XYZ file of C-alpha atoms in Angstrom:
677
model
C -65.945 3.959 45.155
C -63.588 6.932 44.814
C -63.396 8.590 41.397
C -60.113 10.295 40.318
C -60.496 13.935 39.408
C -58.616 14.893 36.187
C -57.896 18.623 35.975
C -59.406 20.310 33.037
C -57.091 21.618 30.370
C -56.556 25.352 30.664
C -57.208 27.742 27.853
C -53.426 28.329 27.662
C -52.800 24.675 26.784
C -55.544 24.837 24.195
C -53.846 27.785 22.586
C -50.453 26.022 22.684
C -52.001 23.069 20.853
C -52.647 25.349 17.892
C -49.099 26.733 17.571
C -47.066 25.766 14.422
C -43.972 25.087 16.508
C -43.305 22.549 19.252
C -43.778 23.410 22.937
C -42.660 21.030 25.693
C -42.918 21.604 29.434
C -40.622 19.402 31.567
C -40.327 19.109 35.325
C -37.011 19.312 37.230
C -36.534 15.561 36.754
C -37.026 15.908 32.960
C -40.479 14.303 33.119
C -42.689 15.654 30.289
C -45.567 17.611 31.833
C -46.983 18.908 28.544
C -46.219 18.527 24.805
C -48.322 19.975 22.022
C -49.045 18.007 18.801
C -46.095 19.590 16.905
C -43.784 18.458 19.718
C -45.090 14.930 19.287
C -44.188 15.107 15.618
C -40.717 16.509 16.220
C -39.543 14.509 19.268
C -42.040 11.656 19.582
C -44.973 10.866 21.878
C -43.855 7.744 23.740
C -41.847 8.006 26.933
C -42.154 9.615 30.345
C -39.084 11.845 30.119
C -37.731 14.078 27.402
C -34.760 11.722 26.835
C -37.005 8.656 26.584
C -39.184 10.324 23.944
C -36.177 11.374 21.845
C -32.944 9.484 22.675
C -31.288 11.099 19.626
C -31.212 14.423 21.519
C -28.112 13.167 23.343
C -26.174 13.326 20.043
C -27.075 16.981 19.368
C -26.075 20.349 20.771
C -29.574 20.600 22.354
C -28.669 18.119 25.135
C -25.871 20.221 26.633
C -27.857 23.416 26.074
C -30.977 22.149 27.886
C -28.943 20.819 30.812
C -27.097 24.128 31.085
C -30.391 26.067 31.143
C -31.804 23.692 33.802
C -28.810 23.921 36.124
C -27.938 27.598 35.592
C -31.608 28.727 35.610
C -30.976 30.960 32.603
C -32.610 31.306 29.211
C -30.731 29.736 26.306
C -31.055 29.910 22.511
C -29.326 27.168 20.534
C -29.399 25.467 17.148
C -28.737 21.925 15.994
C -30.034 19.190 13.706
C -32.797 16.835 14.854
C -32.647 13.412 13.156
C -36.396 13.395 12.481
C -36.924 16.885 11.080
C -33.518 18.404 10.252
C -32.032 21.721 11.306
C -33.935 23.345 14.172
C -33.770 26.230 16.624
C -34.589 25.784 20.305
C -35.246 28.222 23.170
C -35.203 26.926 26.767
C -36.681 29.153 29.556
C -36.658 28.203 33.284
C -39.997 27.914 35.171
C -40.502 28.959 38.792
C -41.178 25.339 39.867
C -37.705 24.241 38.676
C -38.693 22.910 35.266
C -38.260 24.246 31.743
C -40.475 25.322 28.924
C -38.839 24.453 25.597
C -39.898 25.727 22.172
C -38.598 24.044 19.005
C -38.847 25.567 15.538
C -37.823 23.846 12.316
C -35.487 26.053 10.191
C -34.385 25.902 6.535
C -30.563 25.542 6.426
C -30.351 27.807 3.361
C -32.070 30.616 5.259
C -30.191 30.192 8.525
C -27.758 33.042 9.058
C -26.801 32.407 12.663
C -23.225 31.639 13.719
C -24.117 28.201 15.027
C -25.584 27.120 11.691
C -22.549 28.316 9.766
C -20.287 26.675 12.279
C -22.039 23.327 11.977
C -22.038 23.408 8.173
C -18.359 24.363 7.982
C -17.232 21.764 10.544
C -19.164 19.131 8.618
C -17.488 20.152 5.346
C -14.035 20.109 6.969
C -14.708 16.690 8.473
C -15.835 15.368 5.092
C -12.680 16.732 3.405
C -10.374 15.188 5.989
C -12.221 11.868 5.771
C -12.671 11.484 2.040
C -9.484 12.936 0.555
C -6.507 10.616 0.271
C -3.681 13.140 0.394
C -3.117 15.698 3.133
C -2.612 18.546 0.643
C -5.907 17.991 -1.165
C -7.794 17.608 2.140
C -6.390 20.834 3.575
C -7.076 22.733 0.334
C -10.753 21.820 0.720
C -10.598 22.930 4.363
C -9.146 26.362 3.569
C -11.746 26.782 0.790
C -14.498 25.984 3.335
C -13.093 28.556 5.754
C -13.045 31.230 3.044
C -16.537 30.393 1.793
C -18.321 29.994 5.143
C -16.575 32.734 7.123
C -16.292 35.292 4.323
C -12.510 35.386 4.712
C -10.076 36.955 2.266
C -7.293 34.436 2.763
C -7.040 31.159 4.691
C -3.777 29.209 4.914
C -2.559 26.124 6.762
C 1.078 25.231 7.489
C 2.130 21.784 8.738
C 5.076 21.302 11.089
C 8.098 19.099 10.364
C 9.224 18.405 13.921
C 12.569 16.984 12.780
C 13.650 20.229 11.067
C 11.353 22.524 13.127
C 10.072 24.021 9.903
C 6.505 24.957 8.913
C 5.611 24.050 5.326
C 2.723 25.768 3.539
C 0.367 22.920 2.752
C -2.866 24.682 1.599
C -4.029 28.165 0.658
C -7.377 29.607 -0.506
C -8.755 33.065 -1.147
C -6.947 35.905 -2.915
C -5.111 34.734 -6.013
C -2.914 37.853 -6.270
C 0.729 37.553 -5.267
C 0.960 38.176 -1.538
C 4.399 39.316 -0.404
C 5.376 38.236 3.088
C 3.930 34.739 2.714
C 6.639 32.102 2.732
C 6.400 28.510 1.560
C 8.571 27.485 4.515
C 8.779 29.217 7.880
C 11.200 28.310 10.649
C 9.626 27.877 14.077
C 10.049 31.165 15.978
C 10.365 33.328 12.844
C 7.564 35.732 11.742
C 4.226 35.658 13.511
C 3.330 32.291 11.991
C 6.515 30.708 13.379
C 5.964 32.370 16.777
C 2.472 30.884 17.046
C 3.984 27.417 16.500
C 6.740 28.187 18.997
C 4.697 29.494 21.945
C 1.491 27.587 21.169
C -0.749 30.629 21.688
C -3.340 32.049 19.228
C -3.036 35.609 17.954
C -6.125 37.726 17.094
C -6.458 41.328 15.887
C -9.129 43.469 14.186
C -6.648 46.277 13.497
C -4.157 44.708 11.108
C -3.154 48.018 9.545
C -1.476 49.210 12.743
C -0.315 45.809 14.008
C 3.473 45.548 13.644
C 3.386 41.739 13.846
C 1.105 41.023 10.859
C 0.438 44.359 9.119
C 3.778 45.126 7.496
C 3.072 43.669 4.031
C 2.114 45.873 1.058
C -0.860 43.765 0.089
C -2.621 44.373 3.456
C -3.822 47.950 2.674
C -4.211 47.144 -1.019
C -6.694 44.359 -0.273
C -8.311 46.336 2.581
C -7.493 43.645 5.171
C -8.624 44.652 8.674
C -8.524 41.421 10.733
C -6.198 38.474 11.373
C -6.641 35.246 13.335
C -3.817 32.751 13.832
C -4.219 29.481 15.748
C -1.812 26.670 16.645
C -3.136 23.290 15.565
C -2.551 21.072 18.570
C -3.037 17.379 19.355
C -2.789 17.091 23.133
C 0.518 18.861 23.911
C 1.981 18.531 20.400
C 1.838 21.261 17.730
C 1.169 19.831 14.254
C 0.574 23.047 12.298
C -0.703 26.633 12.177
C -3.967 28.050 10.777
C -4.027 31.682 9.623
C -7.026 33.667 8.332
C -7.197 37.261 6.999
C -10.525 39.081 6.636
C -11.799 42.393 5.183
C -14.306 42.602 8.045
C -13.732 42.535 11.789
C -13.780 38.990 13.155
C -16.769 38.718 15.501
C -17.587 36.217 18.224
C -19.467 33.839 15.890
C -16.511 33.638 13.468
C -14.107 32.981 16.327
C -16.426 30.241 17.610
C -16.505 28.696 14.141
C -12.709 28.811 13.895
C -12.334 27.324 17.375
C -14.759 24.551 16.511
C -12.636 23.677 13.456
C -9.269 23.519 15.200
C -9.577 20.061 16.744
C -10.839 18.518 13.516
C -8.007 20.118 11.523
C -5.328 19.106 14.025
C -6.570 15.528 14.286
C -6.894 15.291 10.507
C -3.314 16.519 9.999
C -1.995 14.137 12.661
C -3.889 11.165 11.246
C -2.961 11.807 7.620
C 0.651 12.570 8.555
C 0.782 9.309 10.497
C -0.832 7.460 7.579
C 1.691 8.970 5.169
C 4.563 8.077 7.506
C 3.183 4.558 7.833
C 2.914 4.222 4.057
C 6.465 5.539 3.651
C 7.697 3.117 6.310
C 5.860 0.240 4.635
C 7.281 1.259 1.261
C 10.755 1.506 2.792
C 10.323 -1.921 4.390
C 9.147 -3.383 1.101
C 12.057 -1.745 -0.721
C 14.481 -2.945 1.940
C 13.041 -6.469 1.773
C 13.355 -6.408 -2.024
C 16.936 -5.178 -1.715
C 17.790 -7.886 0.811
C 16.173 -10.499 -1.421
C 18.042 -9.147 -4.436
C 21.340 -9.148 -2.529
C 20.669 -12.708 -1.371
C 19.834 -13.738 -4.926
C 22.978 -11.972 -6.150
C 25.104 -13.724 -3.527
C 23.566 -17.107 -4.375
C 23.989 -16.683 -8.120
C 27.525 -15.344 -7.817
C 28.500 -18.144 -5.428
C 27.238 -20.735 -7.906
C 29.018 -19.091 -10.842
C 32.778 -19.616 -11.120
C 33.394 -18.043 -14.530
C 34.486 -14.379 -14.437
C 32.651 -13.163 -17.568
C 29.173 -14.483 -16.524
C 29.856 -13.152 -13.003
C 30.486 -9.687 -14.414
C 27.181 -9.752 -16.308
C 25.234 -10.901 -13.224
C 26.876 -8.121 -11.217
C 26.108 -5.258 -13.584
C 22.524 -6.399 -14.236
C 21.794 -6.586 -10.491
C 23.572 -3.316 -9.641
C 21.724 -1.446 -12.402
C 18.375 -2.750 -11.173
C 19.074 -1.990 -7.497
C 20.259 1.552 -8.194
C 17.428 2.317 -10.615
C 20.054 3.318 -13.195
C 19.403 3.547 -16.907
C 22.831 2.325 -17.995
C 25.447 0.295 -16.137
C 28.910 -0.915 -17.093
C 31.479 -3.050 -15.293
C 35.083 -2.898 -16.493
C 37.246 -5.834 -15.419
C 40.207 -8.038 -16.224
C 39.922 -11.653 -17.292
C 42.062 -14.226 -15.437
C 45.372 -14.876 -17.086
C 45.688 -11.294 -18.351
C 49.053 -9.876 -17.484
C 49.473 -6.529 -15.747
C 46.742 -4.386 -14.195
C 44.899 -3.349 -17.357
C 41.152 -3.680 -17.841
C 40.511 -5.465 -21.096
C 36.855 -6.526 -20.796
C 33.490 -5.044 -19.852
C 29.863 -6.038 -19.299
C 26.927 -3.639 -19.845
C 23.293 -3.360 -18.787
C 20.741 -1.076 -20.418
C 22.695 -1.099 -23.690
C 23.119 -3.766 -26.374
C 26.061 -6.087 -25.794
C 29.063 -4.718 -27.612
C 27.560 -1.220 -27.791
C 30.733 0.319 -26.356
C 32.929 -1.277 -28.989
C 36.304 -2.804 -28.290
C 38.003 -2.224 -24.959
C 41.519 -0.882 -25.319
C 43.871 -2.144 -22.583
C 44.049 0.507 -19.883
C 45.330 0.608 -16.316
C 42.610 1.079 -13.716
C 43.924 4.523 -12.709
C 43.564 5.679 -16.346
C 40.094 4.213 -16.934
C 38.679 7.455 -18.373
C 41.140 7.159 -21.243
C 39.537 3.894 -22.363
C 37.575 4.064 -25.590
C 34.579 2.276 -24.046
C 34.466 4.696 -21.118
C 34.536 7.661 -23.496
C 31.445 6.282 -25.228
C 29.667 6.289 -21.853
C 30.477 10.005 -21.534
C 28.894 10.556 -24.958
C 25.527 9.404 -23.540
C 25.357 12.754 -21.664
C 23.837 11.404 -18.463
C 24.588 13.857 -15.630
C 24.009 11.435 -12.742
C 26.837 8.945 -12.325
C 28.225 6.610 -9.674
C 31.667 5.046 -10.033
C 32.704 2.375 -7.507
C 35.855 0.250 -7.407
C 35.562 -3.489 -6.776
C 38.574 -4.441 -4.643
C 39.448 -8.008 -3.678
C 39.664 -8.617 0.058
C 42.329 -11.297 -0.233
C 44.580 -9.668 -2.777
C 43.680 -6.035 -1.968
C 43.866 -5.589 -5.722
C 41.244 -3.773 -7.721
C 39.252 -6.361 -9.640
C 37.139 -3.925 -11.613
C 35.213 -0.637 -11.730
C 31.425 -0.320 -11.560
C 29.837 2.639 -13.422
C 26.111 3.540 -13.264
C 24.407 6.360 -15.175
C 21.027 8.151 -15.247
C 19.803 11.067 -17.312
C 17.917 12.599 -14.334
C 20.116 14.917 -12.243
C 20.787 13.799 -8.635
C 19.290 10.382 -9.366
C 21.549 8.543 -6.918
C 21.362 9.079 -3.168
C 23.818 8.328 -0.374
C 21.718 5.249 0.449
C 22.131 4.089 -3.167
C 25.906 4.423 -2.934
C 25.884 2.520 0.375
C 23.802 -0.247 -1.198
C 26.102 -0.428 -4.211
C 29.101 -0.655 -1.861
C 27.550 -3.850 -0.433
C 27.060 -5.146 -3.970
C 30.681 -4.334 -4.795
C 31.877 -6.145 -1.641
C 29.858 -9.247 -2.583
C 31.177 -9.045 -6.135
C 34.764 -8.740 -4.922
C 34.476 -11.969 -2.939
C 32.855 -13.796 -5.864
C 35.497 -12.540 -8.321
C 38.272 -13.577 -5.926
C 36.695 -17.038 -5.695
C 36.371 -17.231 -9.469
C 40.026 -16.297 -9.925
C 41.053 -18.831 -7.269
C 38.936 -21.410 -9.083
C 40.667 -20.549 -12.367
C 44.053 -20.845 -10.665
C 43.044 -24.099 -8.968
C 41.766 -25.483 -12.248
C 45.072 -24.632 -13.864
C 46.998 -26.237 -11.007
C 44.793 -29.334 -11.135
C 45.343 -29.596 -14.875
C 49.089 -29.236 -14.361
C 48.994 -31.817 -11.557
C 47.018 -34.253 -13.689
C 49.517 -33.779 -16.468
C 52.387 -34.298 -14.033
C 50.742 -37.441 -12.615
C 50.186 -38.800 -16.089
C 53.820 -38.139 -16.945
C 54.860 -39.748 -13.652
C 52.742 -42.827 -14.388
C 54.208 -43.038 -17.848
C 57.720 -42.706 -16.431
C 56.990 -45.377 -13.779
C 55.717 -47.819 -16.373
C 58.609 -47.147 -18.734
C 61.150 -47.306 -15.920
C 59.617 -50.529 -14.624
C 59.702 -52.108 -18.051
C 63.189 -50.863 -18.948
C 64.668 -51.864 -15.578
C 62.993 -55.269 -15.374
C 64.110 -56.296 -18.848
C 67.883 -56.415 -18.066
C 67.113 -57.947 -14.668
C 65.277 -60.788 -16.345
C 68.251 -61.127 -18.669
C 70.630 -61.361 -15.706
C 68.423 -63.991 -14.023
C 68.276 -66.014 -17.252
C 72.029 -65.715 -17.712
C 72.623 -67.026 -14.160
C 70.358 -70.006 -14.870
C 72.158 -70.716 -18.189
C 75.559 -70.635 -16.509
C 74.336 -73.015 -13.831
C 72.918 -75.358 -16.474
C 76.101 -75.240 -18.595
C 78.339 -76.067 -15.658
C 76.075 -78.895 -14.577
C 77.700 -81.161 -11.973
C 81.088 -79.460 -12.287
C 79.879 -76.297 -10.537
C 81.448 -75.889 -7.126
C 79.444 -75.220 -3.999
C 80.850 -71.684 -3.733
C 79.927 -70.939 -7.340
C 76.459 -72.373 -6.794
C 76.018 -70.124 -3.697
C 77.162 -67.123 -5.682
C 74.717 -67.850 -8.453
C 71.857 -68.248 -5.948
C 72.878 -64.965 -4.307
C 72.853 -63.310 -7.746
C 69.359 -64.597 -8.509
C 68.151 -63.468 -5.036
C 69.480 -59.955 -5.632
C 67.736 -59.860 -9.018
C 64.460 -60.951 -7.401
C 64.872 -58.325 -4.660
C 65.468 -55.629 -7.253
C 62.401 -56.709 -9.242
C 60.307 -56.563 -6.046
C 61.743 -53.145 -5.244
C 60.806 -51.806 -8.669
C 57.295 -53.273 -8.314
C 57.016 -51.695 -4.834
C 58.066 -48.265 -6.101
C 55.523 -48.533 -8.919
C 52.833 -49.537 -6.420
C 53.766 -46.605 -4.119
C 53.529 -44.114 -6.984
C 49.990 -45.325 -7.741
C 48.824 -45.563 -4.104
C 45.739 -43.474 -3.329
C 44.543 -43.304 -6.929
C 41.880 -45.605 -8.347
C 40.232 -44.834 -11.693
C 37.306 -47.127 -10.879
C 36.096 -44.950 -7.963
C 34.503 -45.936 -4.623
C 32.055 -48.777 -4.065
C 30.592 -50.798 -1.179
C 33.231 -53.329 0.004
C 32.443 -56.265 2.312
C 35.480 -56.305 4.621
C 34.955 -59.963 5.657
C 34.820 -61.198 2.066
C 37.790 -59.037 1.035
C 39.941 -60.350 3.923
C 39.148 -63.954 2.979
C 40.188 -63.305 -0.631
C 43.453 -61.649 0.494
C 44.252 -64.664 2.717
C 43.781 -67.010 -0.229
C 45.987 -64.833 -2.470
C 48.765 -64.835 0.133
C 48.665 -68.675 0.375
C 50.072 -68.660 3.940
C 51.713 -71.763 5.517
C 49.660 -74.160 7.587
C 51.154 -72.686 10.764
C 49.392 -69.344 10.091
C 45.751 -68.788 11.039
C 43.295 -65.934 10.201
C 40.551 -64.980 12.699
C 37.838 -62.561 11.512
C 35.834 -60.417 13.972
C 32.136 -61.034 14.434
C 30.956 -57.629 13.136
C 33.088 -56.705 10.143
C 31.283 -53.900 8.227
C 30.651 -53.140 4.609
C 32.563 -49.919 4.013
C 32.614 -47.430 1.177
C 35.878 -47.068 -0.723
C 38.172 -48.328 -3.459
C 38.283 -52.122 -3.443
C 41.769 -52.119 -5.010
C 43.148 -49.750 -2.361
C 41.564 -51.647 0.539
C 42.946 -54.866 -0.904
C 46.455 -53.333 -1.018
C 46.168 -52.210 2.620
C 45.016 -55.602 3.910
C 47.470 -57.529 1.737
C 50.425 -55.555 3.127
C 49.326 -55.670 6.771
C 48.279 -59.349 6.823
C 51.193 -60.329 4.583
C 53.704 -58.644 6.941
C 52.246 -60.516 9.935
C 52.737 -63.843 8.115
C 56.121 -62.947 6.589
C 57.820 -61.788 9.801
C 56.536 -64.813 11.744
C 57.160 -67.536 9.155
C 59.364 -69.614 11.488
C 56.628 -69.955 14.098
C 52.886 -70.377 14.209
C 51.033 -67.072 14.081
C 47.399 -66.054 14.467
C 46.274 -62.924 12.576
C 43.070 -61.261 13.790
C 41.022 -58.674 11.813
C 38.475 -56.508 13.722
C 36.654 -53.227 13.112
C 34.644 -50.825 15.308
C 32.685 -47.640 14.546
C 34.150 -44.503 16.173
C 32.187 -41.367 15.317
C 32.444 -40.652 11.615
C 35.021 -43.345 10.830
C 35.841 -47.059 11.206
C 38.828 -48.150 13.296
C 40.176 -51.276 11.569
C 42.819 -53.384 13.389
C 45.114 -56.130 12.005
C 46.721 -57.803 15.053
C 49.043 -60.799 15.435
C 50.659 -62.720 18.289
C 54.095 -62.743 16.677
C 57.417 -61.038 17.457
C 55.932 -57.504 17.715
C 57.547 -54.140 16.944
C 59.886 -52.388 19.394
C 58.370 -49.106 20.601
C 61.247 -46.994 19.256
C 60.393 -48.202 15.711
C 56.612 -47.527 15.876
C 56.883 -44.474 13.625
C 60.003 -45.361 11.650
C 58.516 -48.483 10.060
C 56.045 -46.360 8.021
C 58.884 -44.749 6.048
C 60.110 -45.827 2.630
C 62.659 -48.699 2.529
C 62.476 -49.235 6.311
C 62.709 -52.873 7.579
C 63.331 -54.371 11.021
C 65.005 -57.599 9.840
C 68.063 -57.955 7.641
C 67.133 -58.599 4.017
C 69.177 -61.794 3.926
C 66.958 -63.036 6.765
C 63.565 -61.759 5.612
C 63.221 -60.661 2.016
C 61.464 -57.251 2.056
C 61.522 -54.001 0.066
C 60.507 -51.787 3.007
C 57.780 -50.148 0.898
C 54.617 -52.010 1.951
C 53.772 -49.972 5.072
C 54.564 -46.732 3.197
C 51.974 -47.753 0.605
C 49.476 -48.466 3.426
C 49.968 -45.057 5.009
C 49.757 -43.221 1.679
C 46.494 -44.945 0.714
C 44.885 -44.390 4.130
C 45.890 -40.715 4.331
C 44.600 -40.150 0.784
C 41.221 -41.272 2.154
C 41.461 -38.872 5.157
C 42.454 -41.620 7.609
C 45.319 -42.294 10.030
C 47.688 -45.210 10.646
C 49.585 -46.297 13.762
C 50.901 -49.410 15.516
C 50.628 -50.587 19.120
C 52.217 -53.482 21.001
C 49.832 -56.074 22.379
C 49.781 -56.890 26.105
C 51.451 -60.337 25.820
C 53.080 -60.592 22.432
C 52.683 -59.354 18.904
C 51.579 -56.051 17.394
C 48.302 -54.372 16.405
C 48.302 -52.261 13.242
C 45.454 -49.679 13.158
C 44.041 -47.700 10.272
C 40.892 -45.520 10.083
C 38.489 -45.295 7.147
C 35.528 -42.897 6.576
C 32.259 -44.421 7.837
C 29.872 -43.640 4.985
C 26.589 -45.540 5.141
C 24.965 -47.008 2.089
C 22.106 -44.485 2.350
C 24.538 -41.554 2.557
C 26.531 -42.778 -0.401
C 23.397 -42.947 -2.566
C 21.733 -39.838 -1.095
């Protein structure tokens, strides 16, 4: 059996075991060759390599330092924080066999005076400020205070860049509180040394400010014993976001420059992130405001479209305009419909009690400032004002004037005026519609009055004309009775002709009365069964036995006035029977759906209508047969056309292939569900 020989520990290792600081010896492959007890406490005891024993080393400055010492074969002193023990100092020294001997010593952060410790503490404070503070200004003020406190600076200032205007704006300043001439709140890119740093993107450093013509020309420099200046562009990739400037009463050494350099990326990224966040919040606020404006404009349009009275429209307009503009007081001066001339005689207000401006004296729109109500607005002493005309698009006439006031100077922007112009355009359309509605209502009232007078005249005329006609007919009958058998045949013919003319005149008067009432039915529309209605009309006509009515298989129930439909069918079917009384005639009624209307046809196999009379027969008093042959007033088809056209339909006539004519009329096809919907 072979026994492994374990080398005895040397006296050197025994001594290292007693040291109060950690000692680790690693080979070229980072395998731990030796670690004293303190090293076990500081980095751990489990693991073959240094990185396996303490994986947290990768997150510290020690990792890059140890690797640099291993590859460059040079001694290195570095500082960082170990997660297990806190702030520590480390020295790495190369060994002849390619490894390293590393010593680690725990240090108290309050006693550490090295540049690396200050740098780490300051970067941490800057990172905390940029992370925790909401606003960019407050975050950067904490950053400049950290620079002054940790680097013993006299003044630290940060400008941020507005790329749109190429202007640097002083965002934070710490240090000397005395007035410092030469420092500007805003610096154009390229002007002064601060603007040049932003322009060329290069830092500027000097430890001899007093003789430096670029930064040493201000009176406060010698007074405050300033000797050093450091200016850095704050850059995110290839984009400048600001400038950092620091003045010091002591020369700026390598450690201070390292600390400043270590802070630049954090400052630049913090500015970029907070600027982007602020821009995002502004964009979101603008979107919300725009959405609210669009919603308000939509609501205004909807409300104004639904309102057809001018006075309520004016109140809706001024309330909405005042709210959109953020005004304190709004007034809309306008003219009520029916007012003669171009004077404004009414107003609506928002932000003041109704009637607060008193009575409105009539005033032309170009002299509005002479109005008593407008003068009372001037007495409110509100310096911000917007005055917009509301001009009708149809009439190109000014409908009113919109006035908005605010006590804060410059309260209204160009965007506000543009928004109010949209409101005024919407209001102009609504006011035009309201005035058209008022005019239409007046015309409708006048038309209704005229129709009523016409109806009254028709009834009176019918009664007054029929009365003497009845007297003439009675007189002819009395004469015939008195003469008895002594009346000659010629006299008898004359008396019959007289009675026929009286009857024709009575029918003519009745036809004119019927024509005047065609298309109007006080009872309104209802569902009408066309088959049943046609059967009733046929019975009312009492046609001769030689006439026959044929009804189509699918006659619909249509929506309309039963009285009007009865008049149409009675005239069309009655004409077919009347003009074919000497011969047998078959009248056929059919109907077919065609899009949004019914095509109803009354056809017969009678004498027909010559093509040259197809349009003429629809006129008043037009007949094809002599009246001594067929008694007719020539009004029936005129009544048909008037009724059908009043219901948005059409009428026409066609000749049938063999004999007879087909009279067509269309009627709206409204279903029962649609009529009740």
